[in-house]
CSV table of N, CA and C in Angstrom, one decimal:
chain,number,residue,atom,x,y,z
G,24,MET,N,1.0,-1.3,-0.1
G,24,MET,CA,0.0,-0.1,0.0
G,24,MET,C,0.7,1.4,-0.1
G,25,SER,N,0.6,2.3,-0.7
G,25,SER,CA,1.6,3.4,-0.9
G,25,SER,C,1.2,4.3,0.4
G,26,ASP,N,1.8,5.3,0.5
G,26,ASP,CA,2.1,6.2,1.5
G,26,ASP,C,0.9,7.3,1.3
G,27,LYS,N,0.2,8.0,2.3
G,27,LYS,CA,-0.8,8.9,2.1
G,27,LYS,C,-0.1,10.4,1.5
G,28,PRO,N,-0.6,10.7,0.5
G,28,PRO,CA,0.2,11.8,-0.4
G,28,PRO,C,0.1,13.3,0.7
G,29,VAL,N,1.2,13.9,0.4
G,29,VAL,CA,1.1,14.9,1.1
G,29,VAL,C,0.1,16.1,0.7
G,30,ARG,N,-0.3,16.7,1.6
G,30,ARG,CA,-1.6,17.6,1.0
G,30,ARG,C,-0.7,19.1,0.8
G,31,LEU,N,-1.3,19.5,-0.6
G,31,LEU,CA,-0.8,20.7,-0.9
G,31,LEU,C,-1.5,22.0,-0.5
G,32,LYS,N,-0.6,22.9,-0.8
G,32,LYS,CA,-0.8,24.0,-0.4
G,32,LYS,C,-1.0,25.2,-1.4
G,33,ARG,N,-1.5,26.5,-1.5
G,33,ARG,CA,-1.6,27.1,-2.3
G,33,ARG,C,-0.1,27.6,-3.1
G,34,ALA,N,0.8,27.6,-2.3
G,34,ALA,CA,1.9,28.1,-3.1
G,34,ALA,C,2.4,26.6,-4.3
G,35,ASP,N,1.7,25.6,-4.0
G,35,ASP,CA,2.2,24.6,-5.1
G,35,ASP,C,1.4,24.6,-6.4
G,36,PHE,N,0.6,25.7,-6.6
G,36,PHE,CA,-0.2,25.8,-7.8
G,36,PHE,C,0.0,27.4,-8.3
G,37,ARG,N,-0.1,27.6,-9.5
G,37,ARG,CA,-0.1,28.8,-10.2
G,37,ARG,C,-1.3,29.6,-10.9
G,38,LEU,N,-2.3,28.8,-11.0
G,38,LEU,CA,-3.3,29.5,-11.6
G,38,LEU,C,-4.6,29.0,-10.5
G,39,PHE,N,-5.8,30.0,-10.4
G,39,PHE,CA,-7.1,29.6,-9.5
G,39,PHE,C,-8.2,30.0,-10.2
G,40,ARG,N,-9.0,29.2,-10.1
G,40,ARG,CA,-10.3,29.5,-10.9
G,40,ARG,C,-11.4,29.1,-9.9
G,41,THR,N,-12.4,30.3,-9.3
G,41,THR,CA,-13.6,30.2,-8.5
G,41,THR,C,-14.6,29.1,-9.3
G,42,ILE,N,-15.1,28.3,-8.4
G,42,ILE,CA,-16.4,27.4,-9.2
G,42,ILE,C,-17.3,27.2,-7.8
G,43,PRO,N,-18.6,27.6,-8.4
G,43,PRO,CA,-19.5,27.6,-7.4
G,43,PRO,C,-20.4,25.8,-7.4
G,44,THR,N,-20.3,25.4,-6.3
G,44,THR,CA,-20.7,24.1,-6.2
G,44,THR,C,-22.5,24.2,-6.8
G,45,ARG,N,-23.4,23.3,-7.0
G,45,ARG,CA,-24.5,23.0,-7.4
G,45,ARG,C,-25.5,22.4,-6.8
G,46,TRP,N,-26.5,22.9,-6.4
G,46,TRP,CA,-27.5,21.8,-5.6
G,46,TRP,C,-27.3,19.8,-6.1
G,47,ALA,N,-27.3,19.9,-7.4
G,47,ALA,CA,-26.8,18.5,-8.0
G,47,ALA,C,-25.8,18.2,-7.7
G,48,ASP,N,-24.6,18.6,-7.1
G,48,ASP,CA,-23.5,18.3,-6.7
G,48,ASP,C,-23.3,17.2,-5.7
G,49,ASN,N,-24.3,17.5,-4.7
G,49,ASN,CA,-24.5,16.8,-3.2
G,49,ASN,C,-25.0,15.2,-3.7
G,50,ASP,N,-24.3,14.5,-3.0
G,50,ASP,CA,-24.7,12.9,-2.9
G,50,ASP,C,-25.7,12.7,-2.0
G,51,VAL,N,-26.4,11.4,-1.5
G,51,VAL,CA,-27.5,11.3,-0.4
G,51,VAL,C,-26.6,11.5,0.8
G,52,PHE,N,-25.3,11.5,1.1
G,52,PHE,CA,-24.3,11.5,2.3
G,52,PHE,C,-24.3,13.1,2.4
G,53,GLY,N,-24.9,14.2,1.7
G,53,GLY,CA,-25.0,15.4,2.1
G,53,GLY,C,-23.5,16.5,1.7
G,54,HIS,N,-22.6,15.6,1.1
G,54,HIS,CA,-21.3,16.1,0.3
G,54,HIS,C,-21.5,16.1,-1.1
G,55,VAL,N,-20.3,16.7,-1.6
G,55,VAL,CA,-20.1,17.0,-3.2
G,55,VAL,C,-19.4,15.5,-3.4
G,56,ASN,N,-20.2,14.7,-4.7
G,56,ASN,CA,-19.6,13.4,-4.9
G,56,ASN,C,-18.7,13.4,-5.9
G,57,ASN,N,-17.8,12.3,-5.6
G,57,ASN,CA,-16.7,12.4,-5.8
G,57,ASN,C,-16.2,12.6,-7.2
G,58,VAL,N,-17.4,12.1,-8.0
G,58,VAL,CA,-17.1,12.2,-9.7
G,58,VAL,C,-17.2,13.8,-10.1
G,59,VAL,N,-17.7,14.4,-9.2
G,59,VAL,CA,-17.8,16.0,-9.4
G,59,VAL,C,-16.5,16.6,-9.5
G,60,TYR,N,-15.5,16.1,-8.7
G,60,TYR,CA,-14.1,16.7,-8.5
G,60,TYR,C,-13.6,16.6,-10.0
G,61,TYR,N,-13.6,15.4,-10.5
G,61,TYR,CA,-13.0,15.0,-11.9
G,61,TYR,C,-13.9,16.3,-12.7
G,62,ASN,N,-14.7,16.6,-12.8
G,62,ASN,CA,-15.5,17.5,-13.5
G,62,ASN,C,-14.9,18.9,-13.5
G,63,TRP,N,-14.8,19.1,-12.3
G,63,TRP,CA,-13.8,20.2,-11.7
G,63,TRP,C,-12.4,20.4,-12.4
G,64,PHE,N,-11.8,19.2,-12.4
G,64,PHE,CA,-10.6,19.0,-12.7
G,64,PHE,C,-10.6,19.6,-14.5
G,65,ASP,N,-11.4,18.9,-15.2
G,65,ASP,CA,-11.8,19.1,-16.5
G,65,ASP,C,-12.0,20.6,-16.8
G,66,THR,N,-12.7,21.2,-15.9
G,66,THR,CA,-13.2,22.4,-16.2
G,66,THR,C,-11.9,23.4,-15.9
G,67,VAL,N,-11.0,23.1,-14.9
G,67,VAL,CA,-10.0,24.0,-14.7
G,67,VAL,C,-9.1,24.0,-16.0
G,68,VAL,N,-8.7,23.0,-16.5
G,68,VAL,CA,-7.7,22.5,-17.5
G,68,VAL,C,-8.4,23.0,-19.0
G,69,ASN,N,-9.5,22.7,-19.2
G,69,ASN,CA,-10.0,23.1,-20.6
G,69,ASN,C,-10.3,24.5,-20.7
G,70,ALA,N,-10.9,25.2,-19.6
G,70,ALA,CA,-11.2,26.7,-19.6
G,70,ALA,C,-9.9,27.6,-19.7
G,71,TRP,N,-8.7,26.7,-19.2
G,71,TRP,CA,-7.2,27.5,-19.4
G,71,TRP,C,-7.2,27.5,-20.9
G,72,LEU,N,-7.2,26.3,-21.5
G,72,LEU,CA,-6.7,26.1,-22.8
G,72,LEU,C,-8.0,26.8,-23.4
G,73,ILE,N,-9.1,26.8,-23.6
G,73,ILE,CA,-9.8,27.9,-24.2
G,73,ILE,C,-9.5,29.3,-24.2
G,74,GLU,N,-9.4,29.8,-22.9
G,74,GLU,CA,-9.4,31.2,-22.9
G,74,GLU,C,-7.8,31.5,-23.3
G,75,GLN,N,-6.9,30.7,-23.2
G,75,GLN,CA,-5.8,31.2,-24.0
G,75,GLN,C,-5.5,31.0,-25.4
G,76,GLY,N,-6.5,30.4,-26.1
G,76,GLY,CA,-6.4,30.1,-27.4
G,76,GLY,C,-6.1,29.2,-28.1
G,77,PHE,N,-5.8,28.1,-27.0
G,77,PHE,CA,-5.1,26.5,-27.6
G,77,PHE,C,-6.0,25.7,-27.8
G,78,LEU,N,-7.3,25.8,-27.4
G,78,LEU,CA,-8.3,24.9,-27.7
G,78,LEU,C,-9.5,25.5,-28.2
G,79,ASP,N,-10.1,25.0,-29.3
G,79,ASP,CA,-11.2,25.2,-30.0
G,79,ASP,C,-11.8,23.7,-30.1
G,80,VAL,N,-12.8,23.4,-29.6
G,80,VAL,CA,-13.2,22.2,-29.1
G,80,VAL,C,-13.8,21.6,-30.4
G,81,LYS,N,-14.3,22.1,-31.7
G,81,LYS,CA,-14.9,22.0,-32.7
G,81,LYS,C,-13.8,21.7,-33.5
G,82,GLU,N,-12.6,23.0,-33.5
G,82,GLU,CA,-11.9,22.7,-35.1
G,82,GLU,C,-10.5,22.9,-34.8
G,83,SER,N,-9.7,22.8,-33.4
G,83,SER,CA,-8.2,22.5,-33.4
G,83,SER,C,-8.0,21.0,-33.9
G,84,PRO,N,-6.9,21.3,-34.8
G,84,PRO,CA,-6.4,19.7,-35.1
G,84,PRO,C,-5.6,19.2,-34.5
G,85,VAL,N,-5.1,19.4,-33.5
G,85,VAL,CA,-4.4,18.9,-32.5
G,85,VAL,C,-5.2,19.0,-31.0
G,86,VAL,N,-5.4,17.9,-30.2
G,86,VAL,CA,-6.2,18.2,-29.1
G,86,VAL,C,-5.4,17.1,-28.1
G,87,GLY,N,-5.6,17.5,-26.9
G,87,GLY,CA,-5.2,16.7,-25.5
G,87,GLY,C,-6.3,15.7,-25.3
G,88,LEU,N,-5.9,14.1,-25.3
G,88,LEU,CA,-7.0,13.0,-24.5
G,88,LEU,C,-6.2,13.1,-23.3
G,89,VAL,N,-7.3,12.7,-22.2
G,89,VAL,CA,-7.0,12.4,-21.2
G,89,VAL,C,-6.9,10.7,-21.3
G,90,VAL,N,-5.5,10.4,-20.5
G,90,VAL,CA,-4.8,9.2,-20.5
G,90,VAL,C,-4.7,8.6,-19.0
G,91,GLY,N,-5.0,9.5,-18.3
G,91,GLY,CA,-4.8,9.1,-16.7
G,91,GLY,C,-5.2,10.3,-15.7
G,92,THR,N,-6.1,9.7,-14.7
G,92,THR,CA,-6.4,10.9,-13.6
G,92,THR,C,-6.0,10.1,-12.6
G,93,ARG,N,-6.3,11.0,-11.4
G,93,ARG,CA,-5.9,10.5,-9.9
G,93,ARG,C,-6.6,11.6,-9.1
G,94,CYS,N,-7.4,11.4,-8.0
G,94,CYS,CA,-7.7,12.2,-7.1
G,94,CYS,C,-7.7,11.9,-5.6
G,95,ASP,N,-7.1,12.7,-4.7
G,95,ASP,CA,-6.8,12.4,-3.4
G,95,ASP,C,-7.7,13.2,-2.5
G,96,TYR,N,-8.6,12.9,-1.5
G,96,TYR,CA,-9.8,13.4,-0.6
G,96,TYR,C,-9.2,13.6,0.5
G,97,PHE,N,-9.3,15.0,1.0
G,97,PHE,CA,-8.9,15.1,2.5
G,97,PHE,C,-9.9,15.8,3.0
G,98,GLU,N,-11.0,16.2,2.6
G,98,GLU,CA,-12.2,17.2,3.7
G,98,GLU,C,-13.3,17.1,2.6
G,99,SER,N,-14.6,17.1,3.3
G,99,SER,CA,-15.6,17.0,2.5
G,99,SER,C,-16.2,18.6,2.1
G,100,VAL,N,-16.5,18.7,0.8
G,100,VAL,CA,-17.2,20.0,0.4
G,100,VAL,C,-18.6,19.7,0.3
G,101,ALA,N,-19.3,20.9,0.2
G,101,ALA,CA,-21.0,20.6,0.1
G,101,ALA,C,-21.5,21.7,-0.5
G,102,PHE,N,-22.4,21.7,-1.3
G,102,PHE,CA,-23.5,23.1,-1.8
G,102,PHE,C,-24.0,23.5,-0.5
G,103,PRO,N,-24.0,24.5,-0.3
G,103,PRO,CA,-23.8,25.7,-1.5
G,103,PRO,C,-22.5,26.5,-1.5
G,104,GLU,N,-21.4,25.7,-1.1
G,104,GLU,CA,-20.2,26.1,-1.1
G,104,GLU,C,-19.3,26.5,-2.3
G,105,THR,N,-18.7,27.6,-2.3
G,105,THR,CA,-18.0,28.0,-3.4
G,105,THR,C,-16.4,27.1,-3.3
G,106,VAL,N,-16.0,26.7,-4.2
G,106,VAL,CA,-14.6,26.1,-4.0
G,106,VAL,C,-13.7,27.0,-5.1
G,107,GLU,N,-12.3,26.7,-5.2
G,107,GLU,CA,-11.4,27.3,-6.0
G,107,GLU,C,-10.5,26.2,-6.6
G,108,GLY,N,-10.7,26.2,-7.9
G,108,GLY,CA,-10.1,24.9,-8.7
G,108,GLY,C,-8.7,25.8,-8.9
G,109,ALA,N,-7.6,24.9,-8.5
G,109,ALA,CA,-6.1,25.3,-9.0
G,109,ALA,C,-5.4,24.4,-9.7
G,110,LEU,N,-4.4,25.0,-10.5
G,110,LEU,CA,-3.8,24.1,-11.6
G,110,LEU,C,-2.2,24.6,-11.5
G,111,ALA,N,-1.3,23.8,-11.9
G,111,ALA,CA,0.0,23.6,-12.1
G,111,ALA,C,0.5,22.7,-13.1
G,112,VAL,N,1.6,22.8,-13.8
G,112,VAL,CA,1.9,21.7,-14.5
G,112,VAL,C,3.0,20.7,-13.8
G,113,GLU,N,3.0,19.6,-13.4
G,113,GLU,CA,3.9,18.9,-12.9
G,113,GLU,C,4.7,17.9,-13.8
G,114,ARG,N,4.6,17.6,-14.8
G,114,ARG,CA,5.2,17.4,-15.8
G,114,ARG,C,5.1,17.5,-17.2
G,115,LEU,N,6.1,17.9,-18.1
G,115,LEU,CA,5.6,18.5,-19.3
G,115,LEU,C,6.8,17.6,-20.3
G,116,GLY,N,5.9,16.6,-20.9
G,116,GLY,CA,6.9,15.8,-21.8
G,116,GLY,C,6.5,16.1,-23.6
G,117,ARG,N,7.0,15.3,-24.4
G,117,ARG,CA,7.1,15.6,-25.7
G,117,ARG,C,6.0,15.7,-26.3
G,118,SER,N,4.8,14.8,-25.7
G,118,SER,CA,3.6,14.8,-26.4
G,118,SER,C,2.4,14.7,-25.3
G,119,SER,N,3.1,14.7,-24.2
G,119,SER,CA,2.0,14.9,-23.1
G,119,SER,C,2.4,15.8,-21.9
G,120,VAL,N,1.1,16.1,-21.1
G,120,VAL,CA,1.6,16.8,-20.0
G,120,VAL,C,0.7,16.5,-18.6
G,121,THR,N,1.1,16.4,-18.2
G,121,THR,CA,0.6,16.0,-16.4
G,121,THR,C,0.3,17.1,-15.6
G,122,TYR,N,-0.9,17.6,-15.6
G,122,TYR,CA,-1.5,18.8,-14.5
G,122,TYR,C,-1.4,18.2,-13.4
G,123,ARG,N,-1.1,19.3,-12.3
G,123,ARG,CA,-1.6,19.3,-10.7
G,123,ARG,C,-2.7,19.9,-10.6
G,124,LEU,N,-3.7,19.3,-9.9
G,124,LEU,CA,-4.7,20.0,-9.7
G,124,LEU,C,-5.2,20.0,-8.2
G,125,GLY,N,-5.8,21.2,-8.0
G,125,GLY,CA,-6.0,21.1,-6.5
G,125,GLY,C,-7.4,21.7,-6.4
G,126,ILE,N,-8.4,21.5,-5.4
G,126,ILE,CA,-9.7,22.0,-5.1
G,126,ILE,C,-9.7,22.8,-3.5
G,127,PHE,N,-9.7,23.8,-3.4
G,127,PHE,CA,-9.5,24.4,-2.0
G,127,PHE,C,-11.2,24.8,-2.0
G,128,ARG,N,-11.2,25.0,-0.6
G,128,ARG,CA,-12.5,25.7,0.0
G,128,ARG,C,-12.1,27.1,-0.3
G,129,GLU,N,-12.9,27.9,-0.3
G,129,GLU,CA,-12.8,29.3,-0.6
G,129,GLU,C,-11.9,29.8,0.5
G,130,GLY,N,-10.9,30.2,0.1
G,130,GLY,CA,-9.9,31.3,1.3
G,130,GLY,C,-8.7,30.1,2.4
G,131,ALA,N,-9.4,28.6,1.6
G,131,ALA,CA,-8.3,27.8,2.4
G,131,ALA,C,-7.0,27.8,2.1
G,132,GLN,N,-6.0,27.5,2.9
G,132,GLN,CA,-4.8,27.4,2.6
G,132,GLN,C,-4.3,25.9,2.0
G,133,GLU,N,-4.9,24.9,2.4
G,133,GLU,CA,-4.8,23.6,2.2
G,133,GLU,C,-5.6,23.0,1.4
G,134,THR,N,-5.5,22.2,0.3
G,134,THR,CA,-6.4,21.5,-0.7
G,134,THR,C,-7.5,20.8,0.2
G,135,ALA,N,-9.0,20.7,-0.1
G,135,ALA,CA,-9.6,19.6,0.3
G,135,ALA,C,-9.5,18.2,-0.7
G,136,ALA,N,-9.2,18.3,-1.7
G,136,ALA,CA,-8.7,17.5,-2.8
G,136,ALA,C,-7.7,18.0,-3.7
G,137,GLN,N,-6.9,17.0,-4.3
G,137,GLN,CA,-5.7,17.3,-5.2
G,137,GLN,C,-5.8,15.8,-5.9
G,138,GLY,N,-5.5,16.3,-7.2
G,138,GLY,CA,-4.9,15.1,-8.2
G,138,GLY,C,-4.2,15.6,-9.1
G,139,LEU,N,-3.9,14.4,-10.3
G,139,LEU,CA,-3.4,14.6,-11.3
G,139,LEU,C,-4.3,14.5,-12.5
G,140,PHE,N,-3.6,14.7,-13.6
G,140,PHE,CA,-4.8,14.6,-14.8
G,140,PHE,C,-3.6,14.7,-16.2
G,141,THR,N,-3.6,13.6,-16.8
G,141,THR,CA,-2.5,13.9,-18.1
G,141,THR,C,-3.1,13.5,-19.4
G,142,HIS,N,-2.6,14.6,-20.0
G,142,HIS,CA,-3.1,14.7,-21.5
G,142,HIS,C,-2.3,14.3,-22.4
G,143,VAL,N,-2.4,13.6,-23.6
G,143,VAL,CA,-1.4,12.9,-24.6
G,143,VAL,C,-2.1,14.0,-25.5
G,144,TYR,N,-1.1,14.7,-26.5
G,144,TYR,CA,-1.7,15.5,-27.7
G,144,TYR,C,-1.6,14.6,-28.7
G,145,VAL,N,-2.7,14.7,-29.6
G,145,VAL,CA,-2.9,13.6,-30.7
G,145,VAL,C,-3.7,14.7,-31.8
G,146,GLU,N,-3.3,14.0,-33.0
G,146,GLU,CA,-3.8,14.7,-34.3
G,146,GLU,C,-4.9,14.3,-34.0
G,147,ARG,N,-5.8,15.5,-34.3
G,147,ARG,CA,-7.6,14.8,-34.1
G,147,ARG,C,-8.0,13.9,-35.0
G,148,ALA,N,-7.8,14.0,-36.1
G,148,ALA,CA,-8.2,12.9,-37.3
G,148,ALA,C,-7.5,11.4,-37.1
G,149,ALA,N,-6.4,11.4,-37.0
G,149,ALA,CA,-5.6,10.4,-37.2
G,149,ALA,C,-5.4,9.5,-35.5
G,150,GLN,N,-5.8,10.4,-34.4
G,150,GLN,CA,-5.7,9.9,-33.1
G,150,GLN,C,-4.3,9.6,-32.7
G,151,LYS,N,-3.3,10.0,-33.2
G,151,LYS,CA,-1.6,9.3,-33.1
G,151,LYS,C,-1.3,10.5,-32.3
G,152,PRO,N,-0.5,10.2,-31.4
G,152,PRO,CA,0.5,11.3,-30.6
G,152,PRO,C,1.3,12.3,-31.6
G,153,VAL,N,1.3,13.6,-31.2
G,153,VAL,CA,2.3,14.5,-31.8
G,153,VAL,C,2.7,15.1,-30.7
G,154,PRO,N,3.7,15.8,-31.1
G,154,PRO,CA,4.5,16.7,-29.9
G,154,PRO,C,3.6,18.0,-29.9
G,155,ILE,N,3.6,18.4,-28.6
G,155,ILE,CA,3.0,19.2,-28.0
G,155,ILE,C,3.4,20.8,-29.1
G,156,PRO,N,2.1,21.6,-29.6
G,156,PRO,CA,2.6,22.8,-30.3
G,156,PRO,C,3.5,23.7,-29.5
G,157,GLU,N,4.3,24.4,-30.3
G,157,GLU,CA,5.2,25.0,-29.5
G,157,GLU,C,4.7,26.4,-28.6
G,158,GLY,N,3.6,26.5,-29.1
G,158,GLY,CA,3.0,27.9,-28.4
G,158,GLY,C,2.4,27.6,-27.1
G,159,LEU,N,1.8,26.7,-27.3
G,159,LEU,CA,1.3,25.7,-25.9
G,159,LEU,C,2.3,25.2,-25.0
G,160,ARG,N,3.3,24.7,-25.6
G,160,ARG,CA,4.5,24.3,-24.6
G,160,ARG,C,5.1,25.3,-23.8
G,161,GLU,N,5.0,26.3,-24.6
G,161,GLU,CA,5.7,27.6,-23.8
G,161,GLU,C,4.7,28.1,-22.5
G,162,ALA,N,3.3,28.1,-23.0
G,162,ALA,CA,2.5,28.4,-21.9
G,162,ALA,C,2.5,27.7,-20.8
G,163,LEU,N,2.2,26.1,-21.1
G,163,LEU,CA,2.5,25.1,-20.0
G,163,LEU,C,3.7,25.2,-19.1
G,164,ALA,N,4.8,25.7,-19.8
G,164,ALA,CA,6.2,25.7,-19.3
G,164,ALA,C,6.0,26.7,-18.4
G,165,GLY,N,5.3,28.0,-18.7
G,165,GLY,CA,5.0,29.0,-17.5
G,165,GLY,C,4.2,28.6,-16.3
G,166,LEU,N,3.5,27.5,-16.6
G,166,LEU,CA,2.5,27.0,-15.1
G,166,LEU,C,3.5,25.9,-14.6
G,167,SER,N,4.3,25.7,-14.9
G,167,SER,CA,5.1,24.4,-14.3
G,167,SER,C,5.7,24.9,-13.0
G,168,ILE,N,6.0,23.7,-12.1
G,168,ILE,CA,6.5,24.0,-10.8
G,168,ILE,C,7.7,23.6,-10.4
């Protein structure tokens, strides 16, 4: 069995995004269901890619496909809280990037949950790995820890 992960702090991330919880996010136990955290991870990564001009979901010839994810939970979050999704780049490869992601209760200094999310960049039509486009690579390097 692996060791318990080290709980990350705000300084371990480069970018933050406010995310409101929704009534539908809570499960029967009264807290946000674990699958919602993966939606938040997707939102943090893809919103950044779109806002920076690196992803057009209908037209981009090169896209990142998720090949692996992980999430560790430290405390529960529940509607109607607002959370902050945090982003950094953990590892930048030739055709892949592993993002470090965190979910913070609003204003908290330590993660309520944290995880990793890996994209492999592929040519959309052929679905074959390609090098990360240079402009995107430079932007990702700016988010590196």
